[in-house]
Amino acid sequence: NANNNQLTKLDLSDNVNLETLNVENNQLTKLDLSNKVNLETLKANNNKLTEINLGNNVNLATLNANNNQLTKLDLSDNVNLTRLDLSGNDITEIDIRNNVNLKTLYAYNNKLTEIDVSENVDLTKLVLYGNDITEIDVSKNVNLTRLDLGGNDLTEIDVSNNVNLATLDLAQNHDLTKIDVRNNVNLKYIILLNNRLTEIDVSKNVN
């Protein structure tokens, strides 16, 4: 644990058996963890990271790298990821098709224009507000309970398969003209302010 310091560099080349690393709230710009095959948890939020090498980290389950300066991140080797937080970076694209065990994804306040979540069928929380996403297919994500796509550029979205949704936020998609939530009978919270909706049927949303 080395959080809440002023670290700018960190040499972990000899710590090959590392399982948990917490370097939150430092000044780090790069992290190379490529030989840490036992690493399960990485908390590196609130740094100045532009690069993280996670090659060979096949056991990584939790990655918190929010509030950094990342523009991209290769997660292709991290097949056991269940929680991923990349919020507050400058990421324009992210490939999570190999991360089939993901349950929680936070990537809000980035620069994403699209994201493929079709392989991430275990997702329960998908939080992507404050990006530039124009379309997204969530038809395979039937386990979602929270879907937050506020502050994007969506014109339409189909949530008819997402019958477990409890929270749906589509606020400030200024060209969104319609949304059908008749299948979302478990909805408890729906946020639709600042759109171009002219009507919505919530007769089935009795919760």
CSV table of N, CA, C and O in Angstrom, one decimal, residues 100-170:
chain,number,residue,atom,x,y,z
A,100,VAL,N,-14.9,-11.1,-20.6
A,100,VAL,CA,-16.3,-11.7,-20.6
A,100,VAL,C,-16.9,-11.8,-19.1
A,100,VAL,O,-18.1,-12.1,-19.0
A,101,ASN,N,-16.0,-11.7,-18.1
A,101,ASN,CA,-16.5,-11.8,-16.7
A,101,ASN,C,-16.8,-10.5,-16.1
A,101,ASN,O,-17.2,-10.5,-14.9
A,102,LEU,N,-16.8,-9.4,-16.8
A,102,LEU,CA,-17.1,-8.1,-16.3
A,102,LEU,C,-18.5,-8.0,-15.7
A,102,LEU,O,-19.4,-8.4,-16.4
A,103,LYS,N,-18.6,-7.5,-14.5
A,103,LYS,CA,-19.9,-7.3,-13.9
A,103,LYS,C,-20.2,-5.8,-13.8
A,103,LYS,O,-21.3,-5.4,-13.8
A,104,THR,N,-19.1,-5.0,-13.5
A,104,THR,CA,-19.3,-3.6,-13.3
A,104,THR,C,-18.3,-2.8,-14.2
A,104,THR,O,-17.1,-3.1,-14.2
A,105,LEU,N,-18.8,-1.9,-15.0
A,105,LEU,CA,-18.0,-1.0,-15.8
A,105,LEU,C,-18.3,0.4,-15.6
A,105,LEU,O,-19.5,0.8,-15.9
A,106,TYR,N,-17.4,1.2,-15.1
A,106,TYR,CA,-17.5,2.6,-15.0
A,106,TYR,C,-16.5,3.2,-16.0
A,106,TYR,O,-15.3,3.1,-15.8
A,107,ALA,N,-17.0,4.0,-17.0
A,107,ALA,CA,-16.1,4.7,-17.9
A,107,ALA,C,-16.7,6.0,-18.2
A,107,ALA,O,-16.6,6.5,-19.4
A,108,TYR,N,-17.3,6.7,-17.3
A,108,TYR,CA,-17.9,8.0,-17.5
A,108,TYR,C,-16.9,9.1,-17.6
A,108,TYR,O,-15.8,8.9,-17.2
A,109,ASN,N,-17.3,10.2,-18.2
A,109,ASN,CA,-16.4,11.3,-18.4
A,109,ASN,C,-15.1,10.9,-19.1
A,109,ASN,O,-14.0,11.2,-18.6
A,110,ASN,N,-15.3,10.3,-20.3
A,110,ASN,CA,-14.2,10.1,-21.2
A,110,ASN,C,-14.5,10.7,-22.6
A,110,ASN,O,-15.3,11.6,-22.6
A,111,LYS,N,-13.9,10.1,-23.6
A,111,LYS,CA,-14.2,10.6,-25.0
A,111,LYS,C,-14.7,9.5,-25.9
A,111,LYS,O,-14.4,9.6,-27.1
A,112,LEU,N,-15.3,8.5,-25.3
A,112,LEU,CA,-15.8,7.4,-26.1
A,112,LEU,C,-16.9,7.8,-27.1
A,112,LEU,O,-17.8,8.5,-26.8
A,113,THR,N,-16.8,7.3,-28.3
A,113,THR,CA,-17.8,7.5,-29.3
A,113,THR,C,-18.6,6.2,-29.5
A,113,THR,O,-19.7,6.3,-30.0
A,114,GLU,N,-18.0,5.1,-29.2
A,114,GLU,CA,-18.7,3.8,-29.3
A,114,GLU,C,-18.1,2.8,-28.3
A,114,GLU,O,-16.9,3.0,-27.9
A,115,ILE,N,-18.8,1.8,-28.0
A,115,ILE,CA,-18.2,0.7,-27.2
A,115,ILE,C,-19.1,-0.6,-27.5
A,115,ILE,O,-20.3,-0.5,-27.5
A,116,ASP,N,-18.4,-1.7,-27.6
A,116,ASP,CA,-19.0,-3.0,-27.9
A,116,ASP,C,-19.1,-3.8,-26.6
A,116,ASP,O,-18.1,-4.2,-26.0
A,117,VAL,N,-20.3,-4.0,-26.1
A,117,VAL,CA,-20.5,-4.7,-24.9
A,117,VAL,C,-21.3,-6.0,-25.1
A,117,VAL,O,-21.8,-6.6,-24.2
A,118,SER,N,-21.3,-6.5,-26.4
A,118,SER,CA,-22.0,-7.6,-26.7
A,118,SER,C,-21.5,-8.9,-26.1
A,118,SER,O,-22.3,-9.9,-25.9
A,119,GLU,N,-20.2,-9.0,-25.8
A,119,GLU,CA,-19.6,-10.2,-25.1
A,119,GLU,C,-19.7,-10.1,-23.6
A,119,GLU,O,-19.4,-11.1,-23.0
A,120,ASN,N,-20.1,-9.0,-23.1
A,120,ASN,CA,-20.1,-8.8,-21.6
A,120,ASN,C,-21.5,-9.1,-21.0
A,120,ASN,O,-22.1,-8.2,-20.5
A,121,VAL,N,-21.9,-10.3,-21.1
A,121,VAL,CA,-23.3,-10.7,-20.8
A,121,VAL,C,-23.5,-10.7,-19.3
A,121,VAL,O,-24.7,-10.7,-18.8
A,122,ASP,N,-22.4,-10.7,-18.5
A,122,ASP,CA,-22.6,-10.7,-17.0
A,122,ASP,C,-22.7,-9.3,-16.4
A,122,ASP,O,-22.9,-9.2,-15.2
A,123,LEU,N,-22.6,-8.3,-17.3
A,123,LEU,CA,-22.6,-6.9,-16.7
A,123,LEU,C,-23.9,-6.6,-16.0
A,123,LEU,O,-25.0,-6.9,-16.5
A,124,THR,N,-23.8,-6.1,-14.8
A,124,THR,CA,-25.0,-5.6,-14.0
A,124,THR,C,-25.0,-4.1,-13.9
A,124,THR,O,-26.1,-3.5,-13.8
A,125,LYS,N,-23.8,-3.4,-14.0
A,125,LYS,CA,-23.8,-2.0,-14.0
A,125,LYS,C,-22.9,-1.5,-15.1
A,125,LYS,O,-21.8,-1.9,-15.3
A,126,LEU,N,-23.5,-0.6,-15.9
A,126,LEU,CA,-22.8,0.0,-17.1
A,126,LEU,C,-23.0,1.5,-17.0
A,126,LEU,O,-24.1,2.0,-17.2
A,127,VAL,N,-22.0,2.2,-16.6
A,127,VAL,CA,-22.1,3.6,-16.4
A,127,VAL,C,-21.1,4.4,-17.3
A,127,VAL,O,-19.9,4.4,-17.2
A,128,LEU,N,-21.7,5.1,-18.3
A,128,LEU,CA,-20.9,5.7,-19.4
A,128,LEU,C,-21.4,7.1,-19.6
A,128,LEU,O,-21.2,7.6,-20.7
A,129,TYR,N,-21.9,7.8,-18.6
A,129,TYR,CA,-22.3,9.1,-18.9
A,129,TYR,C,-21.2,10.1,-19.2
A,129,TYR,O,-20.0,9.8,-18.8
A,130,GLY,N,-21.5,11.1,-19.9
A,130,GLY,CA,-20.4,12.1,-20.2
A,130,GLY,C,-19.4,11.7,-21.2
A,130,GLY,O,-18.2,12.0,-21.1
A,131,ASN,N,-19.9,11.0,-22.2
A,131,ASN,CA,-19.0,10.6,-23.4
A,131,ASN,C,-19.6,11.2,-24.7
A,131,ASN,O,-20.4,12.1,-24.6
A,132,ASP,N,-19.2,10.6,-25.8
A,132,ASP,CA,-19.8,11.1,-27.1
A,132,ASP,C,-20.4,10.0,-27.9
A,132,ASP,O,-20.3,9.9,-29.1
A,133,ILE,N,-21.0,9.0,-27.2
A,133,ILE,CA,-21.5,7.8,-27.8
A,133,ILE,C,-22.8,8.1,-28.6
A,133,ILE,O,-23.7,8.8,-28.1
A,134,THR,N,-22.8,7.7,-29.8
A,134,THR,CA,-23.9,7.9,-30.7
A,134,THR,C,-24.9,6.7,-30.8
A,134,THR,O,-26.1,6.9,-31.1
A,135,GLU,N,-24.3,5.5,-30.6
A,135,GLU,CA,-25.2,4.4,-30.5
A,135,GLU,C,-24.5,3.3,-29.7
A,135,GLU,O,-23.3,3.2,-29.6
A,136,ILE,N,-25.4,2.4,-29.1
A,136,ILE,CA,-24.9,1.3,-28.3
A,136,ILE,C,-25.9,0.2,-28.3
A,136,ILE,O,-27.1,0.4,-28.2
A,137,ASP,N,-25.4,-1.0,-28.5
A,137,ASP,CA,-26.3,-2.2,-28.5
A,137,ASP,C,-26.2,-2.9,-27.1
A,137,ASP,O,-25.1,-3.5,-26.8
A,138,VAL,N,-27.3,-2.9,-26.3
A,138,VAL,CA,-27.3,-3.5,-25.0
A,138,VAL,C,-28.2,-4.7,-25.0
A,138,VAL,O,-28.6,-5.2,-23.9
A,139,SER,N,-28.5,-5.2,-26.2
A,139,SER,CA,-29.5,-6.3,-26.3
A,139,SER,C,-29.1,-7.6,-25.6
A,139,SER,O,-29.9,-8.4,-25.2
A,140,LYS,N,-27.7,-7.8,-25.6
A,140,LYS,CA,-27.2,-9.0,-25.0
A,140,LYS,C,-27.0,-8.9,-23.4
A,140,LYS,O,-26.7,-9.9,-22.8
A,141,ASN,N,-27.1,-7.7,-22.9
A,141,ASN,CA,-26.8,-7.4,-21.5
A,141,ASN,C,-28.1,-7.5,-20.7
A,141,ASN,O,-28.5,-6.6,-20.0
A,142,VAL,N,-28.6,-8.7,-20.6
A,142,VAL,CA,-29.9,-8.9,-20.0
A,142,VAL,C,-29.8,-8.9,-18.4
A,142,VAL,O,-30.8,-8.8,-17.8
A,143,ASN,N,-28.6,-8.9,-17.9
A,143,ASN,CA,-28.4,-8.8,-16.4
A,143,ASN,C,-28.3,-7.4,-15.9
A,143,ASN,O,-28.1,-7.2,-14.7
A,144,LEU,N,-28.3,-6.5,-16.8
A,144,LEU,CA,-28.1,-5.1,-16.3
A,144,LEU,C,-29.2,-4.7,-15.3
A,144,LEU,O,-30.4,-4.8,-15.6
A,145,THR,N,-28.7,-4.1,-14.2
A,145,THR,CA,-29.7,-3.5,-13.3
A,145,THR,C,-29.5,-1.9,-13.3
A,145,THR,O,-30.5,-1.2,-13.0
A,146,ARG,N,-28.4,-1.5,-13.7
A,146,ARG,CA,-28.1,0.0,-13.9
A,146,ARG,C,-27.5,0.3,-15.2
A,146,ARG,O,-26.5,-0.3,-15.6
A,147,LEU,N,-28.1,1.2,-15.9
A,147,LEU,CA,-27.6,1.6,-17.2
A,147,LEU,C,-27.6,3.2,-17.2
A,147,LEU,O,-28.7,3.8,-17.2
A,148,ASP,N,-26.5,3.8,-17.3
A,148,ASP,CA,-26.4,5.2,-17.3
A,148,ASP,C,-25.6,5.7,-18.5
A,148,ASP,O,-24.4,5.5,-18.7
A,149,LEU,N,-26.4,6.3,-19.4
A,149,LEU,CA,-25.8,6.8,-20.6
A,149,LEU,C,-26.2,8.3,-20.8
A,149,LEU,O,-26.2,8.8,-21.9
A,150,GLY,N,-26.4,9.0,-19.7
A,150,GLY,CA,-26.6,10.4,-19.8
A,150,GLY,C,-25.5,11.2,-20.4
A,150,GLY,O,-24.3,10.8,-20.3
A,151,GLY,N,-25.8,12.3,-21.0
A,151,GLY,CA,-24.8,13.2,-21.5
A,151,GLY,C,-24.0,12.6,-22.6
A,151,GLY,O,-22.8,12.9,-22.7
A,152,ASN,N,-24.6,11.9,-23.5
A,152,ASN,CA,-24.0,11.4,-24.7
A,152,ASN,C,-24.7,12.0,-25.9
A,152,ASN,O,-25.4,13.0,-25.8
A,153,ASP,N,-24.6,11.3,-27.1
A,153,ASP,CA,-25.2,11.8,-28.3
A,153,ASP,C,-26.1,10.8,-28.9
A,153,ASP,O,-26.3,10.7,-30.2
A,154,LEU,N,-26.8,10.0,-28.1
A,154,LEU,CA,-27.7,9.0,-28.6
A,154,LEU,C,-29.0,9.6,-29.2
A,154,LEU,O,-29.5,10.6,-28.8
A,155,THR,N,-29.4,9.0,-30.3
A,155,THR,CA,-30.7,9.4,-31.0
A,155,THR,C,-31.7,8.4,-30.7
A,155,THR,O,-32.9,8.7,-30.7
A,156,GLU,N,-31.3,7.2,-30.4
A,156,GLU,CA,-32.2,6.1,-30.0
A,156,GLU,C,-31.5,5.0,-29.3
A,156,GLU,O,-30.3,4.9,-29.4
A,157,ILE,N,-32.2,4.2,-28.5
A,157,ILE,CA,-31.7,3.1,-27.8
A,157,ILE,C,-32.8,2.1,-27.5
A,157,ILE,O,-33.9,2.5,-27.2
A,158,ASP,N,-32.4,0.8,-27.7
A,158,ASP,CA,-33.4,-0.3,-27.5
A,158,ASP,C,-33.0,-1.0,-26.2
A,158,ASP,O,-32.0,-1.6,-26.0
A,159,VAL,N,-33.9,-0.9,-25.2
A,159,VAL,CA,-33.7,-1.5,-23.8
A,159,VAL,C,-34.7,-2.6,-23.6
A,159,VAL,O,-34.9,-3.0,-22.4
A,160,SER,N,-35.4,-3.1,-24.6
A,160,SER,CA,-36.5,-4.0,-24.5
A,160,SER,C,-36.0,-5.4,-23.9
A,160,SER,O,-36.8,-6.1,-23.3
A,161,ASN,N,-34.7,-5.7,-24.1
A,161,ASN,CA,-34.2,-7.0,-23.5
A,161,ASN,C,-33.7,-6.8,-22.1
A,161,ASN,O,-33.4,-7.8,-21.4
A,162,ASN,N,-33.6,-5.6,-21.6
A,162,ASN,CA,-33.0,-5.3,-20.3
A,162,ASN,C,-34.1,-5.3,-19.2
A,162,ASN,O,-34.3,-4.3,-18.6
A,163,VAL,N,-34.7,-6.5,-19.0
A,163,VAL,CA,-35.8,-6.6,-18.2
A,163,VAL,C,-35.5,-6.4,-16.7
A,163,VAL,O,-36.4,-6.2,-15.9
A,164,ASN,N,-34.2,-6.5,-16.3
A,164,ASN,CA,-33.8,-6.4,-14.9
A,164,ASN,C,-33.4,-5.0,-14.5
A,164,ASN,O,-33.0,-4.8,-13.4
A,165,LEU,N,-33.5,-4.1,-15.5
A,165,LEU,CA,-33.1,-2.7,-15.2
A,165,LEU,C,-33.9,-2.1,-14.0
A,165,LEU,O,-35.1,-2.2,-14.0
A,166,ALA,N,-33.2,-1.6,-13.0
A,166,ALA,CA,-33.8,-0.8,-12.0
A,166,ALA,C,-33.6,0.7,-12.1
A,166,ALA,O,-34.4,1.5,-11.7
A,167,THR,N,-32.4,1.0,-12.7
A,167,THR,CA,-32.1,2.4,-12.9
A,167,THR,C,-31.7,2.6,-14.4
A,167,THR,O,-30.8,1.9,-14.9
A,168,LEU,N,-32.3,3.6,-15.0
A,168,LEU,CA,-32.0,4.0,-16.4
A,168,LEU,C,-31.9,5.5,-16.5
A,168,LEU,O,-32.8,6.2,-16.2
A,169,ASP,N,-30.7,6.0,-16.9
A,169,ASP,CA,-30.4,7.4,-17.0
A,169,ASP,C,-30.0,7.7,-18.4
A,169,ASP,O,-29.0,7.2,-18.9
A,170,LEU,N,-30.9,8.4,-19.1
A,170,LEU,CA,-30.6,8.9,-20.5
A,170,LEU,C,-30.7,10.4,-20.6
A,170,LEU,O,-30.9,10.9,-21.7
